[in-house]
PDB file of C-alpha atoms in Angstrom:
ATOM      1  CA  MET U1014       0.000   0.000   0.000  1.00 87.00           C
ATOM      2  CA  ALA U1015       2.863   2.362   0.779  1.00 88.00           C
ATOM      3  CA  VAL U1016       4.379   1.706  -2.655  1.00 90.00           C
ATOM      4  CA  LEU U1017       1.074   2.553  -4.328  1.00 87.00           C
ATOM      5  CA  ALA U1018       0.720   5.762  -2.310  1.00 90.00           C
ATOM      6  CA  ALA U1019       4.290   6.788  -3.117  1.00 90.00           C
ATOM      7  CA  SER U1020       3.793   6.013  -6.812  1.00 87.00           C
ATOM      8  CA  LEU U1021       0.604   8.045  -6.998  1.00 85.00           C
ATOM      9  CA  THR U1022       2.301  10.916  -5.177  1.00 89.00           C
ATOM     10  CA  LEU U1023       5.122  10.910  -7.729  1.00 89.00           C
ATOM     11  CA  VAL U1024       2.679  10.829 -10.655  1.00 82.00           C
ATOM     12  CA  VAL U1025       0.665  13.747  -9.254  1.00 81.00           C
ATOM     13  CA  HIS U1026       3.876  15.687  -8.588  1.00 83.00           C
ATOM     14  CA  ALA U1027       5.146  15.039 -12.125  1.00 83.00           C
ATOM     15  CA  ALA U1028       1.793  16.107 -13.568  1.00 78.00           C
ATOM     16  CA  ALA U1029       1.801  19.306 -11.499  1.00 80.00           C
ATOM     17  CA  LEU U1030       5.261  20.165 -12.831  1.00 84.00           C
ATOM     18  CA  GLY U1031       4.146  19.554 -16.421  1.00 81.00           C
ATOM     19  CA  HIS U1032       6.313  16.475 -16.955  1.00 82.00           C
ATOM     20  CA  LEU U1033       3.437  14.361 -18.285  1.00 80.00           C
ATOM     21  CA  PRO U1034       2.533  15.881 -21.671  1.00 83.00           C
ATOM     22  CA  MET U1035       0.100  13.045 -22.376  1.00 79.00           C
ATOM     23  CA  LEU U1036      -2.231  14.650 -19.821  1.00 75.00           C
ATOM     24  CA  ARG U1037      -2.706  17.514 -22.291  1.00 78.00           C
ATOM     25  CA  LEU U1038      -4.343  15.272 -24.893  1.00 84.00           C
ATOM     26  CA  ARG U1039      -7.703  16.617 -26.060  1.00 90.00           C
ATOM     27  CA  LEU U1040      -9.321  13.227 -25.507  1.00 90.00           C
ATOM     28  CA  LEU U1041      -8.361  13.264 -21.836  1.00 86.00           C
ATOM     29  CA  GLY U1042      -9.628  16.833 -21.484  1.00 89.00           C
ATOM     30  CA  TRP U1043     -12.934  15.842 -23.058  1.00 94.00           C
ATOM     31  CA  LEU U1044     -13.248  12.789 -20.820  1.00 94.00           C
ATOM     32  CA  GLY U1045     -12.548  14.999 -17.821  1.00 92.00           C
ATOM     33  CA  ALA U1046     -15.221  17.468 -18.930  1.00 95.00           C
ATOM     34  CA  ILE U1047     -17.898  14.785 -19.285  1.00 97.00           C
ATOM     35  CA  SER U1048     -16.780  12.677 -16.320  1.00 96.00           C
ATOM     36  CA  TYR U1049     -19.473  13.735 -13.853  1.00 96.00           C
ATOM     37  CA  PRO U1050     -22.474  13.205 -16.175  1.00 96.00           C
ATOM     38  CA  LEU U1051     -20.853   9.960 -17.330  1.00 97.00           C
ATOM     39  CA  TYR U1052     -20.485   8.842 -13.713  1.00 96.00           C
ATOM     40  CA  LEU U1053     -24.151   9.590 -13.052  1.00 94.00           C
ATOM     41  CA  LEU U1054     -25.463   7.899 -16.198  1.00 92.00           C
ATOM     42  CA  HIS U1055     -23.271   5.002 -17.203  1.00 92.00           C
ATOM     43  CA  GLU U1056     -24.446   2.307 -14.816  1.00 92.00           C
ATOM     44  CA  ASN U1057     -28.211   2.718 -15.071  1.00 93.00           C
ATOM     45  CA  ILE U1058     -28.324   3.600 -18.758  1.00 91.00           C
ATOM     46  CA  GLY U1059     -25.690   0.991 -19.584  1.00 91.00           C
ATOM     47  CA  TRP U1060     -27.467  -1.872 -17.841  1.00 94.00           C
ATOM     48  CA  VAL U1061     -30.869  -1.039 -19.317  1.00 96.00           C
ATOM     49  CA  LEU U1062     -29.455  -0.695 -22.816  1.00 95.00           C
ATOM     50  CA  MET U1063     -27.300  -3.811 -22.495  1.00 96.00           C
ATOM     51  CA  ASN U1064     -30.199  -5.920 -21.210  1.00 97.00           C
ATOM     52  CA  GLN U1065     -32.432  -4.749 -24.056  1.00 97.00           C
ATOM     53  CA  LEU U1066     -29.817  -5.441 -26.726  1.00 97.00           C
ATOM     54  CA  LEU U1067     -28.795  -8.807 -25.274  1.00 97.00           C
ATOM     55  CA  ALA U1068     -32.462  -9.839 -25.169  1.00 98.00           C
ATOM     56  CA  ARG U1069     -32.556  -9.172 -28.918  1.00 97.00           C
ATOM     57  CA  GLY U1070     -29.654 -11.587 -29.460  1.00 97.00           C
ATOM     58  CA  MET U1071     -26.854  -9.124 -30.168  1.00 97.00           C
ATOM     59  CA  PRO U1072     -23.281 -10.287 -29.463  1.00 98.00           C
ATOM     60  CA  ILE U1073     -21.884  -9.145 -26.105  1.00 96.00           C
ATOM     61  CA  ASP U1074     -18.924  -7.261 -27.602  1.00 97.00           C
ATOM     62  CA  VAL U1075     -21.242  -5.224 -29.828  1.00 97.00           C
ATOM     63  CA  VAL U1076     -23.604  -4.604 -26.901  1.00 97.00           C
ATOM     64  CA  VAL U1077     -20.800  -3.343 -24.652  1.00 96.00           C
ATOM     65  CA  ALA U1078     -19.424  -1.102 -27.415  1.00 96.00           C
ATOM     66  CA  LEU U1079     -22.871   0.369 -28.113  1.00 96.00           C
ATOM     67  CA  ALA U1080     -23.570   0.937 -24.416  1.00 96.00           C
ATOM     68  CA  LEU U1081     -20.210   2.677 -24.033  1.00 95.00           C
ATOM     69  CA  LEU U1082     -20.743   4.882 -27.081  1.00 96.00           C
ATOM     70  CA  PHE U1083     -24.292   5.747 -26.029  1.00 96.00           C
ATOM     71  CA  SER U1084     -23.180   6.633 -22.488  1.00 96.00           C
ATOM     72  CA  LEU U1085     -20.335   8.812 -23.781  1.00 97.00           C
ATOM     73  CA  ALA U1086     -22.617  10.572 -26.265  1.00 97.00           C
ATOM     74  CA  LEU U1087     -25.325  11.200 -23.678  1.00 97.00           C
ATOM     75  CA  ALA U1088     -22.784  12.493 -21.146  1.00 98.00           C
ATOM     76  CA  HIS U1089     -21.389  14.832 -23.817  1.00 98.00           C
ATOM     77  CA  LEU U1090     -24.851  16.164 -24.654  1.00 98.00           C
ATOM     78  CA  ILE U1091     -25.693  16.738 -21.001  1.00 97.00           C
ATOM     79  CA  THR U1092     -22.372  18.524 -20.481  1.00 98.00           C
ATOM     80  CA  GLN U1093     -22.965  20.794 -23.490  1.00 98.00           C
ATOM     81  CA  TRP U1094     -26.683  21.482 -23.111  1.00 98.00           C
ATOM     82  CA  VAL U1095     -27.303  21.277 -19.361  1.00 97.00           C
ATOM     83  CA  GLU U1096     -24.181  21.463 -17.221  1.00 96.00           C
ATOM     84  CA  ARG U1097     -22.283  24.270 -18.989  1.00 96.00           C
ATOM     85  CA  PRO U1098     -25.318  26.557 -19.473  1.00 97.00           C
ATOM     86  CA  ALA U1099     -26.359  25.969 -15.864  1.00 95.00           C
ATOM     87  CA  MET U1100     -22.876  26.781 -14.583  1.00 95.00           C
ATOM     88  CA  ALA U1101     -22.733  29.930 -16.721  1.00 95.00           C
ATOM     89  CA  ALA U1102     -26.105  31.054 -15.343  1.00 95.00           C
ATOM     90  CA  ILE U1103     -24.980  30.347 -11.788  1.00 95.00           C
ATOM     91  CA  ARG U1104     -21.781  32.338 -12.332  1.00 95.00           C
ATOM     92  CA  ARG U1105     -23.717  35.279 -13.794  1.00 94.00           C
ATOM     93  CA  ARG U1106     -26.154  35.220 -10.899  1.00 94.00           C
ATOM     94  CA  TRP U1107     -23.327  35.001  -8.388  1.00 93.00           C
ATOM     95  CA  ALA U1108     -21.530  37.956 -10.023  1.00 91.00           C
ATOM     96  CA  GLN U1109     -24.746  39.999  -9.906  1.00 90.00           C
ATOM     97  CA  ARG U1110     -25.197  39.191  -6.223  1.00 88.00           C
ATOM     98  CA  GLN U1111     -21.610  40.166  -5.508  1.00 88.00           C
ATOM     99  CA  GLN U1112     -22.078  43.506  -7.279  1.00 87.00           C
ATOM    100  CA  GLY U1113     -25.180  44.169  -5.218  1.00 75.00           C
ATOM    101  CA  HIS U1114     -23.290  43.521  -1.988  1.00 65.00           C
ATOM    102  CA  THR U1115     -20.358  45.839  -2.584  1.00 59.00           C
ATOM    103  CA  ALA U1116     -19.635  48.234   0.203  1.00 58.00           C
ATOM    104  CA  SER U1117     -20.478  51.837  -0.493  1.00 60.00           C
ATOM    105  CA  PRO U1118     -19.069  54.790   1.416  1.00 63.00           C
ATOM    106  CA  ARG U1119     -21.233  55.817   4.330  1.00 67.00           C
ATOM    107  CA  SER U1120     -22.400  59.365   4.552  1.00 65.00           C
ATOM    108  CA  VAL U1121     -21.879  61.003   7.894  1.00 61.00           C
TER     109      VAL U1121
END
């Protein structure tokens, strides 16, 4: 366990110093961007889709590939059309609230 912890510490340190250029791959950035919706969706959507396709006699490798592609596509759509617009709206609202709470000079 100590070896694993030390290894992970070294990897994180190397990444923080920019010594792992593979972490700058667009694919990894995209996967990071869709990771939360993918986490929320993949199990439930994947099992339902896989059960439906397997019941229709499709080969397991095709079923797994289709479930993976569908989950990735759905997570991407949710990121683009729900998560990012919602976060932008929250940021705008937060900025407006902060402007309304700025201190003004008191008159004496």
